[in-house]
């Protein structure tokens, strides 16, 4: 019998968590459609070094025509995706009173409208044979962080988009879950972290005592995509215990 092709589309695959997720899914036997507004050459090369197959597509996830065009290209070159990971995102660290309407629209467009648009294109193609979708959330989906009004609103929105997609798409055999990273070592994470007192404070509130790595996040995504046969509408926070902590973590031993 011919092997069943498992095709995963991953947005934001050009670097950071999206790249780590693409590599992990390649390891699980998925062919990859790598989607990003920048080129995905490095990710594609790494997938191919491990024996996997990947094609790259330029996309602006916030732009409906660009999203539709990218999926038409995937249809022609690789066929219908069986999995989707919405990892593309942007971060903004600006006080609420200084955040402009343009800042707000840009962050919401990429982080919330993006998964909404990309999810629809993918789900339409999965509606015959089922599939699995993971939206990348954040600790900021469920907590307020100073300087992150637009970011928190966008990630909180995607949490409820995830649940609603799960409820509506279940009839097509499509599961939809969320993975919420804590602060992780990626280009975005590096922008946020710096060496300042906020980073030190955040680490002191992280029981497992280190920042996330792309592999940590990718493992949770792979679980939902490849293993979770009866799980939908859930969110898993992969954050070293940050959300579980009420007070800074002191070593009491
Ligand atoms: N790194 C962290 O600490 C952290 C924590 C929580 C959540 N997240 C979330 O994880 C996801 C990945 O973050 P990361 O750390 O890898 O960020 P990153 O900045 O390193 O990578 C983001 C990728 O998204 C792409 N992208 C941005 N806007 C796009 C657009 N309009 N269309 C297509 N591609 C676009 C970028 O080109 C880049 O390749 C994001 O959704 C982010 O909000 C990250």
PDB file of C-alpha atoms and ligand atoms in Angstrom:
ATOM      1  CA  UNK A   1       0.000   0.000   0.000  1.00  0.00           C
ATOM      2  CA  UNK A   2       1.314   3.479  -0.843  1.00  0.00           C
ATOM      3  CA  UNK A   3       2.320   5.514   2.222  1.00  0.00           C
ATOM      4  CA  UNK A   4      -0.205   8.136   3.248  1.00  0.00           C
ATOM      5  CA  UNK A   5       1.260  11.595   2.628  1.00  0.00           C
ATOM      6  CA  UNK A   6       1.218  13.779   5.697  1.00  0.00           C
ATOM      7  CA  UNK A   7       1.630  17.407   4.646  1.00  0.00           C
ATOM      8  CA  UNK A   8       2.083  20.100   7.287  1.00  0.00           C
ATOM      9  CA  UNK A   9       1.890  23.813   6.456  1.00  0.00           C
ATOM     10  CA  UNK A  10       3.822  25.933   8.974  1.00  0.00           C
ATOM     11  CA  UNK A  11       3.667  29.741   8.983  1.00  0.00           C
ATOM     12  CA  UNK A  12       6.563  31.735  10.393  1.00  0.00           C
ATOM     13  CA  UNK A  13       8.820  28.857   9.322  1.00  0.00           C
ATOM     14  CA  UNK A  14      11.703  31.132   8.309  1.00  0.00           C
ATOM     15  CA  UNK A  15      13.205  31.263  11.816  1.00  0.00           C
ATOM     16  CA  UNK A  16      12.563  30.808  15.517  1.00  0.00           C
ATOM     17  CA  UNK A  17       9.759  28.607  16.781  1.00  0.00           C
ATOM     18  CA  UNK A  18       8.286  28.045  13.304  1.00  0.00           C
ATOM     19  CA  UNK A  19      11.609  26.611  12.154  1.00  0.00           C
ATOM     20  CA  UNK A  20      11.869  24.350  15.213  1.00  0.00           C
ATOM     21  CA  UNK A  21       8.304  23.148  14.666  1.00  0.00           C
ATOM     22  CA  UNK A  22       8.966  22.419  10.983  1.00  0.00           C
ATOM     23  CA  UNK A  23      12.039  20.356  11.878  1.00  0.00           C
ATOM     24  CA  UNK A  24      10.159  18.391  14.523  1.00  0.00           C
ATOM     25  CA  UNK A  25       7.270  17.629  12.155  1.00  0.00           C
ATOM     26  CA  UNK A  26       9.736  16.543   9.450  1.00  0.00           C
ATOM     27  CA  UNK A  27      11.146  14.153  12.040  1.00  0.00           C
ATOM     28  CA  UNK A  28       7.607  12.810  12.561  1.00  0.00           C
ATOM     29  CA  UNK A  29       7.387  12.009   8.843  1.00  0.00           C
ATOM     30  CA  UNK A  30       5.581  15.087   7.577  1.00  0.00           C
ATOM     31  CA  UNK A  31       6.312  16.710   4.251  1.00  0.00           C
ATOM     32  CA  UNK A  32       6.506  20.463   4.887  1.00  0.00           C
ATOM     33  CA  UNK A  33       5.035  23.566   3.264  1.00  0.00           C
ATOM     34  CA  UNK A  34       7.107  26.394   4.760  1.00  0.00           C
ATOM     35  CA  UNK A  35       5.328  29.746   4.747  1.00  0.00           C
ATOM     36  CA  UNK A  36       6.838  33.091   5.684  1.00  0.00           C
ATOM     37  CA  UNK A  37       7.144  36.680   4.533  1.00  0.00           C
ATOM     38  CA  UNK A  38      10.918  36.123   4.499  1.00  0.00           C
ATOM     39  CA  UNK A  39      12.673  33.285   2.715  1.00  0.00           C
ATOM     40  CA  UNK A  40      12.756  29.857   4.343  1.00  0.00           C
ATOM     41  CA  UNK A  41      15.959  28.662   2.656  1.00  0.00           C
ATOM     42  CA  UNK A  42      17.778  27.883   5.898  1.00  0.00           C
ATOM     43  CA  UNK A  43      14.815  25.950   7.306  1.00  0.00           C
ATOM     44  CA  UNK A  44      14.352  24.051   4.026  1.00  0.00           C
ATOM     45  CA  UNK A  45      18.058  23.158   4.001  1.00  0.00           C
ATOM     46  CA  UNK A  46      17.865  21.861   7.571  1.00  0.00           C
ATOM     47  CA  UNK A  47      14.771  19.777   6.769  1.00  0.00           C
ATOM     48  CA  UNK A  48      16.498  18.301   3.763  1.00  0.00           C
ATOM     49  CA  UNK A  49      19.669  17.511   5.787  1.00  0.00           C
ATOM     50  CA  UNK A  50      17.534  15.297   8.009  1.00  0.00           C
ATOM     51  CA  UNK A  51      16.085  13.486   4.988  1.00  0.00           C
ATOM     52  CA  UNK A  52      12.787  15.413   4.913  1.00  0.00           C
ATOM     53  CA  UNK A  53      11.000  17.191   2.075  1.00  0.00           C
ATOM     54  CA  UNK A  54      10.026  20.863   2.139  1.00  0.00           C
ATOM     55  CA  UNK A  55       8.803  23.510  -0.285  1.00  0.00           C
ATOM     56  CA  UNK A  56       8.869  27.225   0.552  1.00  0.00           C
ATOM     57  CA  UNK A  57       6.263  29.887  -0.122  1.00  0.00           C
ATOM     58  CA  UNK A  58       6.235  33.645   0.442  1.00  0.00           C
ATOM     59  CA  UNK A  59       3.166  34.801   2.322  1.00  0.00           C
ATOM     60  CA  UNK A  60       1.893  37.775   4.261  1.00  0.00           C
ATOM     61  CA  UNK A  61      -0.487  36.060   6.668  1.00  0.00           C
ATOM     62  CA  UNK A  62      -2.332  39.331   7.254  1.00  0.00           C
ATOM     63  CA  UNK A  63      -3.194  39.741   3.564  1.00  0.00           C
ATOM     64  CA  UNK A  64      -6.151  37.714   2.285  1.00  0.00           C
ATOM     65  CA  UNK A  65      -4.992  37.675  -1.355  1.00  0.00           C
ATOM     66  CA  UNK A  66      -1.470  36.622  -0.382  1.00  0.00           C
ATOM     67  CA  UNK A  67      -2.827  33.792   1.786  1.00  0.00           C
ATOM     68  CA  UNK A  68      -5.137  32.562  -1.005  1.00  0.00           C
ATOM     69  CA  UNK A  69      -2.275  32.721  -3.532  1.00  0.00           C
ATOM     70  CA  UNK A  70       0.102  30.744  -1.301  1.00  0.00           C
ATOM     71  CA  UNK A  71      -2.458  27.964  -0.801  1.00  0.00           C
ATOM     72  CA  UNK A  72      -3.133  27.768  -4.550  1.00  0.00           C
ATOM     73  CA  UNK A  73       0.601  27.271  -5.022  1.00  0.00           C
ATOM     74  CA  UNK A  74       0.627  24.549  -2.338  1.00  0.00           C
ATOM     75  CA  UNK A  75      -2.280  22.821  -4.148  1.00  0.00           C
ATOM     76  CA  UNK A  76      -0.251  22.770  -7.350  1.00  0.00           C
ATOM     77  CA  UNK A  77       3.083  21.713  -5.879  1.00  0.00           C
ATOM     78  CA  UNK A  78       2.224  19.513  -2.892  1.00  0.00           C
ATOM     79  CA  UNK A  79      -1.549  18.926  -2.601  1.00  0.00           C
ATOM     80  CA  UNK A  80      -3.867  19.432   0.359  1.00  0.00           C
ATOM     81  CA  UNK A  81      -2.326  19.946   3.829  1.00  0.00           C
ATOM     82  CA  UNK A  82      -3.317  17.518   6.555  1.00  0.00           C
ATOM     83  CA  UNK A  83      -1.868  19.744   9.276  1.00  0.00           C
ATOM     84  CA  UNK A  84      -1.373  23.460   9.881  1.00  0.00           C
ATOM     85  CA  UNK A  85       0.650  25.339  12.463  1.00  0.00           C
ATOM     86  CA  UNK A  86       0.063  29.091  12.721  1.00  0.00           C
ATOM     87  CA  UNK A  87       3.381  30.292  14.165  1.00  0.00           C
ATOM     88  CA  UNK A  88       3.949  33.596  12.301  1.00  0.00           C
ATOM     89  CA  UNK A  89       3.739  36.509  14.681  1.00  0.00           C
ATOM     90  CA  UNK A  90       5.034  39.935  15.641  1.00  0.00           C
ATOM     91  CA  UNK A  91       5.749  41.418  19.056  1.00  0.00           C
ATOM     92  CA  UNK A  92       5.335  44.999  20.235  1.00  0.00           C
ATOM     93  CA  UNK A  93       6.656  46.423  23.492  1.00  0.00           C
ATOM     94  CA  UNK A  94       5.084  49.875  23.812  1.00  0.00           C
ATOM     95  CA  UNK A  95       3.167  51.402  26.737  1.00  0.00           C
ATOM     96  CA  UNK A  96      -0.601  51.359  26.247  1.00  0.00           C
ATOM     97  CA  UNK A  97      -0.883  55.168  26.281  1.00  0.00           C
ATOM     98  CA  UNK A  98       1.730  55.398  23.503  1.00  0.00           C
ATOM     99  CA  UNK A  99       0.398  52.556  21.349  1.00  0.00           C
ATOM    100  CA  UNK A 100      -1.028  54.033  18.168  1.00  0.00           C
ATOM    101  CA  UNK A 101      -4.033  52.761  16.240  1.00  0.00           C
ATOM    102  CA  UNK A 102      -1.589  51.768  13.488  1.00  0.00           C
ATOM    103  CA  UNK A 103       0.499  49.725  15.975  1.00  0.00           C
ATOM    104  CA  UNK A 104      -2.673  48.012  17.176  1.00  0.00           C
ATOM    105  CA  UNK A 105      -3.866  47.223  13.643  1.00  0.00           C
ATOM    106  CA  UNK A 106      -0.470  45.825  12.585  1.00  0.00           C
ATOM    107  CA  UNK A 107      -0.155  43.482  15.571  1.00  0.00           C
ATOM    108  CA  UNK A 108      -3.767  42.334  15.353  1.00  0.00           C
ATOM    109  CA  UNK A 109      -3.442  41.841  11.579  1.00  0.00           C
ATOM    110  CA  UNK A 110      -0.505  39.439  11.831  1.00  0.00           C
ATOM    111  CA  UNK A 111      -1.264  37.684  15.126  1.00  0.00           C
ATOM    112  CA  UNK A 112      -5.070  37.374  15.010  1.00  0.00           C
ATOM    113  CA  UNK A 113      -6.278  37.992  11.447  1.00  0.00           C
ATOM    114  CA  UNK A 114      -3.378  35.814  10.196  1.00  0.00           C
ATOM    115  CA  UNK A 115      -4.439  32.563  11.912  1.00  0.00           C
ATOM    116  CA  UNK A 116      -8.071  33.378  11.022  1.00  0.00           C
ATOM    117  CA  UNK A 117      -7.268  33.687   7.294  1.00  0.00           C
ATOM    118  CA  UNK A 118      -4.689  30.894   7.043  1.00  0.00           C
ATOM    119  CA  UNK A 119      -6.857  28.573   9.146  1.00  0.00           C
ATOM    120  CA  UNK A 120      -9.771  28.971   6.725  1.00  0.00           C
ATOM    121  CA  UNK A 121      -7.687  28.118   3.651  1.00  0.00           C
ATOM    122  CA  UNK A 122      -6.222  25.056   5.352  1.00  0.00           C
ATOM    123  CA  UNK A 123      -9.495  23.854   6.902  1.00  0.00           C
ATOM    124  CA  UNK A 124     -11.322  24.016   3.559  1.00  0.00           C
ATOM    125  CA  UNK A 125      -8.698  21.666   2.146  1.00  0.00           C
ATOM    126  CA  UNK A 126      -8.901  19.319   5.151  1.00  0.00           C
ATOM    127  CA  UNK A 127     -12.681  19.132   5.172  1.00  0.00           C
ATOM    128  CA  UNK A 128     -12.802  15.866   3.177  1.00  0.00           C
ATOM    129  CA  UNK A 129     -10.247  13.840   5.092  1.00  0.00           C
ATOM    130  CA  UNK A 130      -9.802  15.608   8.432  1.00  0.00           C
ATOM    131  CA  UNK A 131      -6.694  17.201   9.841  1.00  0.00           C
ATOM    132  CA  UNK A 132      -5.114  18.981  12.732  1.00  0.00           C
ATOM    133  CA  UNK A 133      -4.439  22.669  13.376  1.00  0.00           C
ATOM    134  CA  UNK A 134      -2.283  24.244  16.086  1.00  0.00           C
ATOM    135  CA  UNK A 135      -2.326  27.973  16.758  1.00  0.00           C
ATOM    136  CA  UNK A 136       0.694  29.356  18.591  1.00  0.00           C
ATOM    137  CA  UNK A 137      -0.595  31.324  21.564  1.00  0.00           C
ATOM    138  CA  UNK A 138       1.460  32.843  24.393  1.00  0.00           C
ATOM    139  CA  UNK A 139       1.421  33.330  28.140  1.00  0.00           C
ATOM    140  CA  UNK A 140       0.072  36.683  27.000  1.00  0.00           C
ATOM    141  CA  UNK A 141      -3.119  34.892  25.882  1.00  0.00           C
ATOM    142  CA  UNK A 142      -4.145  34.676  29.544  1.00  0.00           C
ATOM    143  CA  UNK A 143      -2.106  37.287  31.434  1.00  0.00           C
ATOM    144  CA  UNK A 144      -1.675  41.015  31.041  1.00  0.00           C
ATOM    145  CA  UNK A 145       1.903  42.247  30.567  1.00  0.00           C
ATOM    146  CA  UNK A 146       2.847  45.925  30.802  1.00  0.00           C
ATOM    147  CA  UNK A 147       3.784  47.295  27.390  1.00  0.00           C
ATOM    148  CA  UNK A 148       1.941  44.548  25.535  1.00  0.00           C
ATOM    149  CA  UNK A 149      -1.652  45.741  25.154  1.00  0.00           C
ATOM    150  CA  UNK A 150      -1.857  44.989  21.419  1.00  0.00           C
ATOM    151  CA  UNK A 151       0.136  41.769  21.725  1.00  0.00           C
ATOM    152  CA  UNK A 152      -1.923  40.446  24.667  1.00  0.00           C
ATOM    153  CA  UNK A 153      -5.192  41.354  22.921  1.00  0.00           C
ATOM    154  CA  UNK A 154      -4.071  39.563  19.761  1.00  0.00           C
ATOM    155  CA  UNK A 155      -2.966  36.419  21.602  1.00  0.00           C
ATOM    156  CA  UNK A 156      -6.049  36.375  23.837  1.00  0.00           C
ATOM    157  CA  UNK A 157      -8.134  36.633  20.678  1.00  0.00           C
ATOM    158  CA  UNK A 158      -6.383  33.654  19.132  1.00  0.00           C
ATOM    159  CA  UNK A 159      -7.114  31.553  22.226  1.00  0.00           C
ATOM    160  CA  UNK A 160     -10.851  32.020  21.673  1.00  0.00           C
ATOM    161  CA  UNK A 161     -10.470  31.701  17.912  1.00  0.00           C
ATOM    162  CA  UNK A 162      -8.847  28.320  18.636  1.00  0.00           C
ATOM    163  CA  UNK A 163     -11.749  27.141  20.775  1.00  0.00           C
ATOM    164  CA  UNK A 164     -14.343  28.350  18.278  1.00  0.00           C
ATOM    165  CA  UNK A 165     -12.553  26.752  15.329  1.00  0.00           C
ATOM    166  CA  UNK A 166     -12.385  23.520  17.344  1.00  0.00           C
ATOM    167  CA  UNK A 167     -16.126  23.533  17.935  1.00  0.00           C
ATOM    168  CA  UNK A 168     -17.044  24.373  14.329  1.00  0.00           C
ATOM    169  CA  UNK A 169     -14.486  22.219  12.525  1.00  0.00           C
ATOM    170  CA  UNK A 170     -14.988  19.038  14.565  1.00  0.00           C
ATOM    171  CA  UNK A 171     -17.708  17.942  12.141  1.00  0.00           C
ATOM    172  CA  UNK A 172     -15.034  17.693   9.430  1.00  0.00           C
ATOM    173  CA  UNK A 173     -12.693  15.618  11.585  1.00  0.00           C
ATOM    174  CA  UNK A 174     -10.405  18.607  12.152  1.00  0.00           C
ATOM    175  CA  UNK A 175      -8.945  19.184  15.607  1.00  0.00           C
ATOM    176  CA  UNK A 176      -7.769  22.649  16.636  1.00  0.00           C
ATOM    177  CA  UNK A 177      -5.557  23.266  19.653  1.00  0.00           C
ATOM    178  CA  UNK A 178      -3.219  25.926  20.957  1.00  0.00           C
ATOM    179  CA  UNK A 179       0.335  25.878  22.279  1.00  0.00           C
ATOM    180  CA  UNK A 180       1.334  28.851  24.427  1.00  0.00           C
ATOM    181  CA  UNK A 181       5.086  29.332  24.733  1.00  0.00           C
ATOM    182  CA  UNK A 182       6.708  31.115  27.611  1.00  0.00           C
ATOM    183  CA  UNK A 183       9.633  33.359  26.729  1.00  0.00           C
ATOM    184  CA  UNK A 184      11.806  31.394  24.341  1.00  0.00           C
ATOM    185  CA  UNK A 185      15.202  31.761  22.730  1.00  0.00           C
ATOM    186  CA  UNK A 186      14.369  33.017  19.240  1.00  0.00           C
ATOM    187  CA  UNK A 187      15.000  36.328  17.450  1.00  0.00           C
ATOM    188  CA  UNK A 188      11.669  37.583  18.879  1.00  0.00           C
ATOM    189  CA  UNK A 189      12.554  36.326  22.338  1.00  0.00           C
ATOM    190  CA  UNK A 190      15.967  38.010  22.156  1.00  0.00           C
ATOM    191  CA  UNK A 191      14.327  41.368  21.368  1.00  0.00           C
ATOM    192  CA  UNK A 192      12.139  41.000  24.425  1.00  0.00           C
ATOM    193  CA  UNK A 193      14.746  39.652  26.804  1.00  0.00           C
ATOM    194  CA  UNK A 194      17.784  41.861  26.605  1.00  0.00           C
ATOM    195  CA  UNK A 195      19.752  41.665  29.856  1.00  0.00           C
ATOM    196  CA  UNK A 196      17.583  43.944  31.933  1.00  0.00           C
ATOM    197  CA  UNK A 197      15.866  43.523  35.276  1.00  0.00           C
ATOM    198  CA  UNK A 198      12.605  42.353  33.717  1.00  0.00           C
ATOM    199  CA  UNK A 199      14.318  39.297  32.232  1.00  0.00           C
ATOM    200  CA  UNK A 200      15.953  38.492  35.582  1.00  0.00           C
ATOM    201  CA  UNK A 201      12.598  38.865  37.346  1.00  0.00           C
ATOM    202  CA  UNK A 202      10.841  36.672  34.814  1.00  0.00           C
ATOM    203  CA  UNK A 203      13.474  33.978  35.186  1.00  0.00           C
ATOM    204  CA  UNK A 204      13.096  34.136  38.970  1.00  0.00           C
ATOM    205  CA  UNK A 205       9.384  33.367  38.455  1.00  0.00           C
ATOM    206  CA  UNK A 206      10.096  30.401  36.190  1.00  0.00           C
ATOM    207  CA  UNK A 207      10.322  27.259  38.335  1.00  0.00           C
ATOM    208  CA  UNK A 208      12.217  25.253  35.730  1.00  0.00           C
ATOM    209  CA  UNK A 209      14.787  28.057  35.725  1.00  0.00           C
ATOM    210  CA  UNK A 210      15.556  28.598  32.049  1.00  0.00           C
ATOM    211  CA  UNK A 211      14.119  30.107  28.871  1.00  0.00           C
ATOM    212  CA  UNK A 212      12.254  27.949  26.362  1.00  0.00           C
ATOM    213  CA  UNK A 213      13.956  26.411  23.369  1.00  0.00           C
ATOM    214  CA  UNK A 214      12.293  25.866  19.986  1.00  0.00           C
ATOM    215  CA  UNK A 215      12.491  22.085  20.617  1.00  0.00           C
ATOM    216  CA  UNK A 216      10.446  22.457  23.834  1.00  0.00           C
ATOM    217  CA  UNK A 217       7.625  24.189  21.995  1.00  0.00           C
ATOM    218  CA  UNK A 218       7.868  21.926  18.942  1.00  0.00           C
ATOM    219  CA  UNK A 219       7.423  18.812  21.062  1.00  0.00           C
ATOM    220  CA  UNK A 220       4.047  20.038  22.334  1.00  0.00           C
ATOM    221  CA  UNK A 221       2.983  20.998  18.809  1.00  0.00           C
ATOM    222  CA  UNK A 222       3.965  17.551  17.521  1.00  0.00           C
ATOM    223  CA  UNK A 223       1.837  15.953  20.234  1.00  0.00           C
ATOM    224  CA  UNK A 224      -1.280  17.832  19.125  1.00  0.00           C
ATOM    225  CA  UNK A 225      -0.579  17.390  15.416  1.00  0.00           C
ATOM    226  CA  UNK A 226       0.516  13.791  15.371  1.00  0.00           C
ATOM    227  CA  UNK A 227      -0.669  12.038  18.528  1.00  0.00           C
ATOM    228  CA  UNK A 228      -3.694  13.691  20.098  1.00  0.00           C
ATOM    229  CA  UNK A 229      -6.517  11.714  18.518  1.00  0.00           C
ATOM    230  CA  UNK A 230      -9.300  12.882  20.853  1.00  0.00           C
ATOM    231  CA  UNK A 231      -8.190  16.321  21.985  1.00  0.00           C
ATOM    232  CA  UNK A 232      -9.572  19.529  20.560  1.00  0.00           C
ATOM    233  CA  UNK A 233     -10.091  23.101  21.751  1.00  0.00           C
ATOM    234  CA  UNK A 234      -7.304  22.822  24.323  1.00  0.00           C
ATOM    235  CA  UNK A 235      -4.372  25.073  25.108  1.00  0.00           C
ATOM    236  CA  UNK A 236      -1.080  23.806  26.505  1.00  0.00           C
ATOM    237  CA  UNK A 237       1.289  26.377  27.997  1.00  0.00           C
ATOM    238  CA  UNK A 238       4.906  25.374  27.581  1.00  0.00           C
ATOM    239  CA  UNK A 239       6.521  27.890  29.891  1.00  0.00           C
ATOM    240  CA  UNK A 240       8.743  26.229  32.496  1.00  0.00           C
ATOM    241  CA  UNK A 241       5.949  26.744  35.042  1.00  0.00           C
ATOM    242  CA  UNK A 242       5.725  30.540  34.713  1.00  0.00           C
ATOM    243  CA  UNK A 243       1.917  30.663  34.698  1.00  0.00           C
ATOM    244  CA  UNK A 244       1.733  28.372  37.731  1.00  0.00           C
ATOM    245  CA  UNK A 245       3.742  30.727  39.910  1.00  0.00           C
ATOM    246  CA  UNK A 246       2.209  33.282  42.266  1.00  0.00           C
ATOM    247  CA  UNK A 247       5.450  34.534  43.796  1.00  0.00           C
ATOM    248  CA  UNK A 248       9.051  34.520  42.596  1.00  0.00           C
ATOM    249  CA  UNK A 249      10.603  31.108  42.928  1.00  0.00           C
ATOM    250  CA  UNK A 250      12.923  30.735  45.931  1.00  0.00           C
ATOM    251  CA  UNK A 251      14.967  27.655  46.529  1.00  0.00           C
ATOM    252  CA  UNK A 252      13.577  26.390  49.841  1.00  0.00           C
ATOM    253  CA  UNK A 253      15.661  23.195  50.005  1.00  0.00           C
TER     254      UNK A 253
HETATM  255  N1  LIG B   1       9.783  33.705  21.365  1.00  0.00           N
HETATM  256  C1  LIG B   1       8.977  33.872  22.387  1.00  0.00           C
HETATM  257  O1  LIG B   1       9.415  34.160  23.512  1.00  0.00           O
HETATM  258  C2  LIG B   1       7.483  33.672  22.227  1.00  0.00           C
HETATM  259  C3  LIG B   1       6.705  33.580  23.390  1.00  0.00           C
HETATM  260  C4  LIG B   1       5.329  33.401  23.274  1.00  0.00           C
HETATM  261  C5  LIG B   1       4.746  33.302  22.007  1.00  0.00           C
HETATM  262  N2  LIG B   1       5.533  33.398  20.899  1.00  0.00           N
HETATM  263  C6  LIG B   1       4.870  33.294  19.604  1.00  0.00           C
HETATM  264  O2  LIG B   1       5.476  32.262  18.844  1.00  0.00           O
HETATM  265  C7  LIG B   1       5.376  32.575  17.464  1.00  0.00           C
HETATM  266  C8  LIG B   1       6.763  32.503  16.842  1.00  0.00           C
HETATM  267  O3  LIG B   1       7.596  33.441  17.510  1.00  0.00           O
HETATM  268  P1  LIG B   1       9.176  33.476  17.334  1.00  0.00           P
HETATM  269  O4  LIG B   1       9.753  33.708  18.671  1.00  0.00           O
HETATM  270  O5  LIG B   1       9.608  32.335  16.513  1.00  0.00           O
HETATM  271  O6  LIG B   1       9.302  34.844  16.506  1.00  0.00           O
HETATM  272  P2  LIG B   1      10.347  35.285  15.382  1.00  0.00           P
HETATM  273  O7  LIG B   1      10.229  36.761  15.234  1.00  0.00           O
HETATM  274  O8  LIG B   1      11.683  34.720  15.695  1.00  0.00           O
HETATM  275  O9  LIG B   1       9.769  34.563  14.071  1.00  0.00           O
HETATM  276  C9  LIG B   1       8.510  34.965  13.578  1.00  0.00           C
HETATM  277  C10 LIG B   1       8.418  34.600  12.109  1.00  0.00           C
HETATM  278  O10 LIG B   1       7.153  35.065  11.635  1.00  0.00           O
HETATM  279  C11 LIG B   1       7.340  35.678  10.369  1.00  0.00           C
HETATM  280  N3  LIG B   1       6.309  36.678  10.121  1.00  0.00           N
HETATM  281  C12 LIG B   1       6.074  37.826  10.815  1.00  0.00           C
HETATM  282  N4  LIG B   1       5.075  38.505  10.247  1.00  0.00           N
HETATM  283  C13 LIG B   1       4.644  37.760   9.197  1.00  0.00           C
HETATM  284  C14 LIG B   1       3.626  37.934   8.216  1.00  0.00           C
HETATM  285  N5  LIG B   1       2.846  39.043   8.198  1.00  0.00           N
HETATM  286  N6  LIG B   1       3.449  36.977   7.297  1.00  0.00           N
HETATM  287  C15 LIG B   1       4.247  35.873   7.287  1.00  0.00           C
HETATM  288  N7  LIG B   1       5.236  35.655   8.168  1.00  0.00           N
HETATM  289  C16 LIG B   1       5.431  36.602   9.120  1.00  0.00           C
HETATM  290  C17 LIG B   1       8.727  36.334  10.471  1.00  0.00           C
HETATM  291  O11 LIG B   1       9.275  36.601   9.176  1.00  0.00           O
HETATM  292  C18 LIG B   1       9.507  35.274  11.248  1.00  0.00           C
HETATM  293  O12 LIG B   1      10.105  34.330  10.389  1.00  0.00           O
HETATM  294  C19 LIG B   1       4.729  33.951  17.380  1.00  0.00           C
HETATM  295  O13 LIG B   1       3.351  33.789  17.146  1.00  0.00           O
HETATM  296  C20 LIG B   1       4.961  34.528  18.754  1.00  0.00           C
HETATM  297  O14 LIG B   1       4.013  35.488  19.088  1.00  0.00           O
HETATM  298  C21 LIG B   1       6.884  33.576  20.974  1.00  0.00           C
END
